Amino acid sequence: MQKMLSSQHVLPPDLLSVKIKVKGVSMSFQKEDACNSLGIADIDSDSKDPQDCSQYAPEIYKHMLVTELDHRAPANYMETLQSDVTANMRGILIDWLIEVAEEYKLVPDTLYLTVNLIDRSLSQIYIEKQRLQLLGVTCMLIASKYEEILAPQVEEFCFITDNTYKREEVLKMERQVVDMMHFNLSVPTTKTFLRRFIQAAQTSYKDPCLELEYLANYLAELTLVEYDFIKFLPSLIAASAVFLARWTLNQSVHPWNPTLEHYTNYRAPELRSTVLALEDLQLNISRCPLNAIREKYRLQKFKSVADLSSPERVQSLFE
């Protein structure tokens, strides 16, 4: 759980809304007690799950929207630092790690943090291609220790590489990575925001819509293997995944509403570029051969959402 807002980030009680600017990004936050008058559903008042921390959730997520700017890799690190490793190699590595995560039944947060650590590491140190897999399993080891109740052992990560790397090599790389990260592993990822945004989207339904949850998660996970999506903030990807999921499931109603705008802090036009890029992934316009995510979400337990698509392109909503 992210640490709470510092005093300078707490919203003034006497204001209906406040706009802040952090590193050139403008964000507006509205007071929670103004929700009802604007037709915005209160998604925290009826929460029965103590893990939702509903009493503090608004402040926590506002804090995350600010701090997500500090924990992302530069969007051009592959061109400026890496000469032996390519974006395609990165995609192949992550596609394989998705299969590893499924094999060991790791939680989604572990996978997202793994990718975050890989990108942050590759943006800081030069890696030869024969050591890229070592970096990948090491980042998953670190993420597992942080997110899992029972993390796989070092030896298991050596085993899945056919013992290409020894235990000592993995541990040495682990020390190097956590040192680069300054042990800062509590970072907002797309999955962090997606939980909140799906919760907001579910207020449109009488009963929780599992297809919406699975489809939004599927669309968000598709971006993990795509180097080009590093340029988008995690919260922006999460909001766009919800937008496109709602459009895919129902074209008769606009996928965005005041509740989603309030909790995501994004207006529909601000999602345009990301939603269109995400739809290209959904339709596999580039014929990407990396299919770990698609095969995962074709399973019946996820209601085969990987096979869903809208008969009408989402571009029409932005014209």
Short mmCIF file of C-alpha atoms in Angstrom, two decimals:
data_model
loop_
_atom_site.label_atom_id
_atom_site.label_comp_id
_atom_site.label_asym_id
_atom_site.label_seq_id
_atom_site.Cartn_x
_atom_site.Cartn_y
_atom_site.Cartn_z
CA MET A 1 0.00 0.00 0.00
CA GLN A 2 1.33 3.39 -0.97
CA LYS A 3 2.12 5.84 1.80
CA MET A 4 -0.49 8.47 2.43
CA LEU A 5 -0.50 11.95 0.99
CA SER A 6 1.80 14.46 2.52
CA SER A 7 0.19 17.60 3.88
CA GLN A 8 0.78 19.62 0.74
CA HIS A 9 -1.20 17.12 -1.33
CA VAL A 10 -4.34 17.02 0.87
CA LEU A 11 -7.28 18.74 -0.78
CA PRO A 12 -8.51 21.97 0.85
CA PRO A 13 -11.88 21.22 2.51
CA ASP A 14 -13.45 24.47 1.39
CA LEU A 15 -12.91 23.94 -2.34
CA LEU A 16 -15.17 22.08 -4.74
CA SER A 17 -12.19 21.13 -6.86
CA VAL A 18 -8.49 21.80 -7.08
CA LYS A 19 -6.05 21.57 -9.95
CA ILE A 20 -2.38 20.73 -9.44
CA LYS A 21 0.46 20.56 -11.88
CA VAL A 22 3.23 18.01 -11.42
CA LYS A 23 6.10 17.82 -13.90
CA GLY A 24 4.00 19.45 -16.58
CA VAL A 25 0.98 17.18 -16.12
CA SER A 26 -2.19 18.95 -15.03
CA MET A 27 -4.61 17.06 -12.80
CA SER A 28 -7.96 18.07 -11.35
CA PHE A 29 -9.48 16.51 -8.25
CA GLN A 30 -13.03 17.07 -7.03
CA LYS A 31 -14.21 16.85 -3.47
CA GLU A 32 -15.94 13.58 -2.64
CA ASP A 33 -18.96 15.37 -1.13
CA ALA A 34 -19.63 17.02 -4.50
CA CYS A 35 -20.13 13.62 -6.15
CA ASN A 36 -23.86 13.23 -5.73
CA SER A 37 -24.76 16.62 -7.18
CA LEU A 38 -22.73 15.81 -10.31
CA GLY A 39 -24.24 12.36 -10.83
CA ILE A 40 -21.12 10.59 -9.65
CA ALA A 41 -21.47 7.28 -7.80
CA ASP A 42 -19.67 6.89 -4.48
CA ILE A 43 -17.74 3.64 -4.89
CA ASP A 44 -16.26 3.68 -1.38
CA SER A 45 -19.26 4.11 0.90
CA ASP A 46 -20.57 0.53 0.63
CA SER A 47 -17.29 -1.36 0.55
CA LYS A 48 -17.23 -4.34 2.91
CA ASP A 49 -13.68 -5.46 2.11
CA PRO A 50 -11.19 -4.07 4.67
CA GLN A 51 -8.42 -4.45 2.08
CA ASP A 52 -10.10 -1.76 -0.01
CA CYS A 53 -9.15 0.79 2.70
CA SER A 54 -12.26 2.64 1.56
CA GLN A 55 -11.91 5.32 4.21
CA TYR A 56 -8.56 6.38 2.77
CA ALA A 57 -8.90 5.18 -0.84
CA PRO A 58 -9.53 8.60 -2.48
CA GLU A 59 -6.39 10.12 -0.94
CA ILE A 60 -4.31 7.03 -1.69
CA TYR A 61 -5.22 7.02 -5.36
CA LYS A 62 -4.74 10.74 -5.72
CA HIS A 63 -1.27 10.22 -4.31
CA MET A 64 -0.62 7.42 -6.78
CA LEU A 65 -1.63 9.63 -9.70
CA VAL A 66 1.15 11.98 -8.64
CA THR A 67 3.81 9.39 -7.81
CA GLU A 68 3.35 7.28 -10.96
CA LEU A 69 5.34 9.97 -12.76
CA ASP A 70 8.41 9.13 -10.69
CA HIS A 71 8.58 5.38 -11.34
CA ARG A 72 8.59 4.95 -15.09
CA ALA A 73 11.34 4.29 -17.58
CA PRO A 74 12.10 6.84 -20.30
CA ALA A 75 10.13 6.03 -23.45
CA ASN A 76 13.28 6.05 -25.62
CA TYR A 77 15.74 4.06 -23.49
CA MET A 78 16.07 1.32 -26.09
CA GLU A 79 17.34 3.81 -28.65
CA THR A 80 19.59 5.80 -26.31
CA LEU A 81 21.19 3.08 -24.16
CA GLN A 82 20.64 -0.44 -25.46
CA SER A 83 22.45 -1.51 -28.62
CA ASP A 84 22.52 -5.30 -28.16
CA VAL A 85 18.96 -5.68 -26.89
CA THR A 86 16.00 -4.69 -29.06
CA ALA A 87 12.33 -3.94 -28.41
CA ASN A 88 11.47 -7.25 -30.06
CA MET A 89 13.77 -9.13 -27.65
CA ARG A 90 12.12 -7.36 -24.74
CA GLY A 91 8.72 -8.47 -26.01
CA ILE A 92 9.84 -12.09 -26.38
CA LEU A 93 11.26 -12.05 -22.84
CA ILE A 94 8.05 -10.67 -21.32
CA ASP A 95 5.88 -13.06 -23.34
CA TRP A 96 7.92 -15.92 -21.85
CA LEU A 97 7.69 -14.46 -18.34
CA ILE A 98 3.90 -14.34 -18.72
CA GLU A 99 4.00 -18.11 -19.22
CA VAL A 100 6.30 -18.46 -16.20
CA ALA A 101 3.87 -16.42 -14.10
CA GLU A 102 1.05 -18.73 -15.17
CA GLU A 103 3.13 -21.82 -14.41
CA TYR A 104 3.88 -20.65 -10.87
CA LYS A 105 0.39 -19.13 -10.40
CA LEU A 106 1.80 -15.70 -9.57
CA VAL A 107 -0.59 -12.81 -8.91
CA PRO A 108 -0.97 -10.19 -11.68
CA ASP A 109 0.75 -7.55 -9.52
CA THR A 110 3.93 -9.64 -9.65
CA LEU A 111 3.91 -9.63 -13.44
CA TYR A 112 3.31 -5.89 -13.68
CA LEU A 113 6.05 -5.11 -11.16
CA THR A 114 8.40 -7.48 -13.00
CA VAL A 115 7.93 -5.54 -16.24
CA ASN A 116 8.34 -2.23 -14.41
CA LEU A 117 11.65 -3.42 -12.93
CA ILE A 118 12.87 -4.71 -16.30
CA ASP A 119 12.20 -1.40 -18.01
CA ARG A 120 13.68 0.69 -15.21
CA SER A 121 16.78 -1.52 -15.20
CA LEU A 122 17.21 -1.40 -18.97
CA SER A 123 16.94 2.38 -18.84
CA GLN A 124 19.88 2.57 -16.42
CA ILE A 125 22.39 -0.14 -17.36
CA TYR A 126 23.63 -1.64 -20.61
CA ILE A 127 22.65 -5.31 -20.93
CA GLU A 128 24.06 -7.81 -23.39
CA LYS A 129 21.43 -10.00 -25.04
CA GLN A 130 22.79 -13.20 -23.45
CA ARG A 131 22.09 -11.68 -20.03
CA LEU A 132 18.59 -10.36 -20.82
CA GLN A 133 16.90 -13.54 -19.59
CA LEU A 134 18.96 -13.33 -16.40
CA LEU A 135 17.64 -9.81 -15.84
CA GLY A 136 14.10 -11.00 -16.53
CA VAL A 137 14.04 -13.88 -14.04
CA THR A 138 15.82 -11.76 -11.45
CA CYS A 139 13.20 -9.01 -11.73
CA MET A 140 10.47 -11.63 -11.38
CA LEU A 141 12.23 -13.04 -8.32
CA ILE A 142 12.32 -9.58 -6.73
CA ALA A 143 8.68 -8.86 -7.65
CA SER A 144 7.64 -12.26 -6.25
CA LYS A 145 9.35 -11.55 -2.94
CA TYR A 146 7.48 -8.25 -2.78
CA GLU A 147 4.01 -9.37 -3.93
CA GLU A 148 3.63 -13.10 -3.23
CA ILE A 149 2.79 -14.83 0.04
CA LEU A 150 4.97 -17.79 -0.95
CA ALA A 151 7.48 -16.68 -3.57
CA PRO A 152 9.27 -19.23 -5.78
CA GLN A 153 12.82 -19.96 -4.66
CA VAL A 154 15.94 -18.80 -6.47
CA GLU A 155 16.61 -22.37 -7.59
CA GLU A 156 13.22 -22.51 -9.32
CA PHE A 157 14.04 -19.46 -11.39
CA CYS A 158 17.36 -21.05 -12.33
CA PHE A 159 15.51 -24.24 -13.30
CA ILE A 160 13.10 -22.50 -15.68
CA THR A 161 16.10 -21.18 -17.62
CA ASP A 162 17.36 -24.77 -18.01
CA ASN A 163 20.01 -23.81 -15.46
CA THR A 164 21.57 -21.39 -17.94
CA TYR A 165 22.33 -19.19 -14.93
CA LYS A 166 23.62 -20.27 -11.55
CA ARG A 167 22.18 -19.28 -8.21
CA GLU A 168 25.11 -16.93 -7.53
CA GLU A 169 24.52 -15.09 -10.81
CA VAL A 170 20.85 -14.51 -10.02
CA LEU A 171 21.65 -13.25 -6.52
CA LYS A 172 24.35 -10.95 -7.86
CA MET A 173 21.92 -9.50 -10.39
CA GLU A 174 19.30 -9.16 -7.66
CA ARG A 175 21.63 -7.00 -5.59
CA GLN A 176 22.42 -4.88 -8.63
CA VAL A 177 18.75 -4.32 -9.51
CA VAL A 178 17.52 -3.43 -6.00
CA ASP A 179 20.48 -1.11 -5.61
CA MET A 180 19.54 0.69 -8.87
CA MET A 181 15.96 0.94 -7.64
CA HIS A 182 17.15 2.22 -4.25
CA PHE A 183 14.90 -0.54 -2.86
CA ASN A 184 11.88 1.46 -4.08
CA LEU A 185 9.53 -1.32 -5.15
CA SER A 186 6.23 0.21 -4.07
CA VAL A 187 5.27 1.66 -7.44
CA PRO A 188 1.86 2.31 -9.01
CA THR A 189 1.37 0.02 -12.01
CA THR A 190 -1.44 -0.29 -14.52
CA LYS A 191 -2.91 -3.07 -12.38
CA THR A 192 -2.98 -0.76 -9.35
CA PHE A 193 -5.23 1.72 -11.16
CA LEU A 194 -7.22 -0.91 -13.02
CA ARG A 195 -8.77 -2.28 -9.83
CA ARG A 196 -10.08 1.15 -8.90
CA PHE A 197 -11.29 2.03 -12.39
CA ILE A 198 -13.10 -1.29 -12.89
CA GLN A 199 -14.80 -0.73 -9.55
CA ALA A 200 -16.01 2.64 -10.84
CA ALA A 201 -17.15 1.12 -14.14
CA GLN A 202 -19.17 -1.57 -12.39
CA THR A 203 -21.56 1.06 -10.98
CA SER A 204 -23.21 1.10 -14.42
CA TYR A 205 -24.36 -2.48 -13.97
CA LYS A 206 -27.04 -3.90 -11.70
CA ASP A 207 -24.79 -6.89 -11.00
CA PRO A 208 -20.99 -7.07 -11.36
CA CYS A 209 -20.02 -7.76 -14.98
CA LEU A 210 -17.25 -10.38 -15.09
CA GLU A 211 -16.75 -9.92 -18.83
CA LEU A 212 -15.90 -6.27 -18.23
CA GLU A 213 -13.36 -7.15 -15.55
CA TYR A 214 -11.71 -9.90 -17.60
CA LEU A 215 -11.71 -7.89 -20.82
CA ALA A 216 -10.22 -4.77 -19.22
CA ASN A 217 -7.50 -6.89 -17.61
CA TYR A 218 -6.81 -8.65 -20.92
CA LEU A 219 -6.45 -5.37 -22.80
CA ALA A 220 -4.16 -3.93 -20.14
CA GLU A 221 -1.93 -7.03 -20.12
CA LEU A 222 -1.58 -6.88 -23.90
CA THR A 223 0.41 -3.68 -23.44
CA LEU A 224 3.06 -5.36 -21.29
CA VAL A 225 4.92 -6.85 -24.25
CA GLU A 226 4.69 -3.66 -26.31
CA TYR A 227 7.67 -1.33 -25.90
CA ASP A 228 5.73 1.52 -27.54
CA PHE A 229 3.29 1.65 -24.61
CA ILE A 230 6.00 2.75 -22.18
CA LYS A 231 5.26 6.32 -23.27
CA PHE A 232 1.78 6.09 -21.72
CA LEU A 233 1.24 6.51 -17.98
CA PRO A 234 -0.06 3.40 -16.15
CA SER A 235 -3.24 5.24 -15.11
CA LEU A 236 -3.84 6.27 -18.73
CA ILE A 237 -3.49 2.67 -19.93
CA ALA A 238 -5.83 1.46 -17.19
CA ALA A 239 -8.47 4.06 -18.03
CA SER A 240 -8.18 3.30 -21.75
CA ALA A 241 -8.54 -0.44 -21.11
CA VAL A 242 -11.80 0.18 -19.24
CA PHE A 243 -13.01 2.55 -21.98
CA LEU A 244 -12.33 0.02 -24.76
CA ALA A 245 -13.70 -2.91 -22.75
CA ARG A 246 -17.00 -1.10 -22.19
CA TRP A 247 -17.20 -0.17 -25.87
CA THR A 248 -16.44 -3.74 -26.96
CA LEU A 249 -19.23 -5.13 -24.78
CA ASN A 250 -21.84 -2.48 -25.63
CA GLN A 251 -21.81 -0.01 -28.53
CA SER A 252 -25.26 1.38 -27.72
CA VAL A 253 -24.02 3.47 -24.77
CA HIS A 254 -21.02 5.78 -24.63
CA PRO A 255 -18.33 4.00 -22.58
CA TRP A 256 -17.40 7.07 -20.54
CA ASN A 257 -19.49 8.75 -17.85
CA PRO A 258 -19.10 11.27 -14.99
CA THR A 259 -18.24 8.53 -12.48
CA LEU A 260 -15.35 7.21 -14.58
CA GLU A 261 -14.14 10.70 -15.40
CA HIS A 262 -14.15 11.53 -11.68
CA TYR A 263 -12.25 8.46 -10.48
CA THR A 264 -9.77 8.26 -13.35
CA ASN A 265 -9.24 12.03 -13.69
CA TYR A 266 -9.34 11.62 -17.48
CA ARG A 267 -11.89 13.07 -19.87
CA ALA A 268 -12.80 10.92 -22.88
CA PRO A 269 -10.88 13.04 -25.46
CA GLU A 270 -7.69 12.62 -23.41
CA LEU A 271 -7.88 8.86 -23.91
CA ARG A 272 -8.05 8.99 -27.69
CA SER A 273 -4.46 8.09 -28.65
CA THR A 274 -4.14 5.34 -26.07
CA VAL A 275 -7.54 3.80 -26.82
CA LEU A 276 -6.83 3.71 -30.57
CA ALA A 277 -3.41 2.13 -29.99
CA LEU A 278 -5.00 -0.37 -27.60
CA GLU A 279 -7.66 -1.29 -30.15
CA ASP A 280 -4.90 -2.03 -32.67
CA LEU A 281 -3.47 -4.48 -30.14
CA GLN A 282 -6.89 -6.02 -29.53
CA LEU A 283 -7.37 -6.57 -33.26
CA ASN A 284 -3.69 -7.54 -33.64
CA ILE A 285 -3.28 -5.13 -36.53
CA SER A 286 0.50 -5.68 -36.55
CA ARG A 287 0.08 -9.49 -36.52
CA CYS A 288 2.22 -9.79 -33.40
CA PRO A 289 3.19 -13.48 -32.93
CA LEU A 290 3.53 -13.17 -29.13
CA ASN A 291 0.43 -14.97 -27.92
CA ALA A 292 0.87 -15.80 -24.22
CA ILE A 293 -1.71 -13.22 -23.12
CA ARG A 294 -4.15 -14.09 -25.91
CA GLU A 295 -3.99 -17.80 -25.13
CA LYS A 296 -4.46 -17.10 -21.42
CA TYR A 297 -7.61 -15.06 -21.96
CA ARG A 298 -9.05 -17.49 -24.51
CA LEU A 299 -9.64 -19.89 -21.62
CA GLN A 300 -13.21 -20.43 -20.48
CA LYS A 301 -12.36 -19.32 -16.93
CA PHE A 302 -11.83 -15.85 -18.40
CA LYS A 303 -15.00 -16.19 -20.53
CA SER A 304 -12.83 -16.27 -23.67
CA VAL A 305 -12.66 -12.45 -23.77
CA ALA A 306 -9.62 -12.58 -26.06
CA ASP A 307 -12.00 -13.54 -28.87
CA LEU A 308 -14.23 -10.49 -28.37
CA SER A 309 -14.09 -7.37 -30.51
CA SER A 310 -16.48 -4.61 -31.46
CA PRO A 311 -18.15 -4.67 -34.90
CA GLU A 312 -17.60 -0.90 -35.03
CA ARG A 313 -14.20 0.74 -34.64
CA VAL A 314 -13.85 2.99 -31.57
CA GLN A 315 -12.54 5.82 -33.76
CA SER A 316 -16.14 6.88 -34.37
CA LEU A 317 -16.45 8.06 -30.76
CA PHE A 318 -13.68 10.64 -31.21
CA GLU A 319 -14.85 12.17 -34.49
#
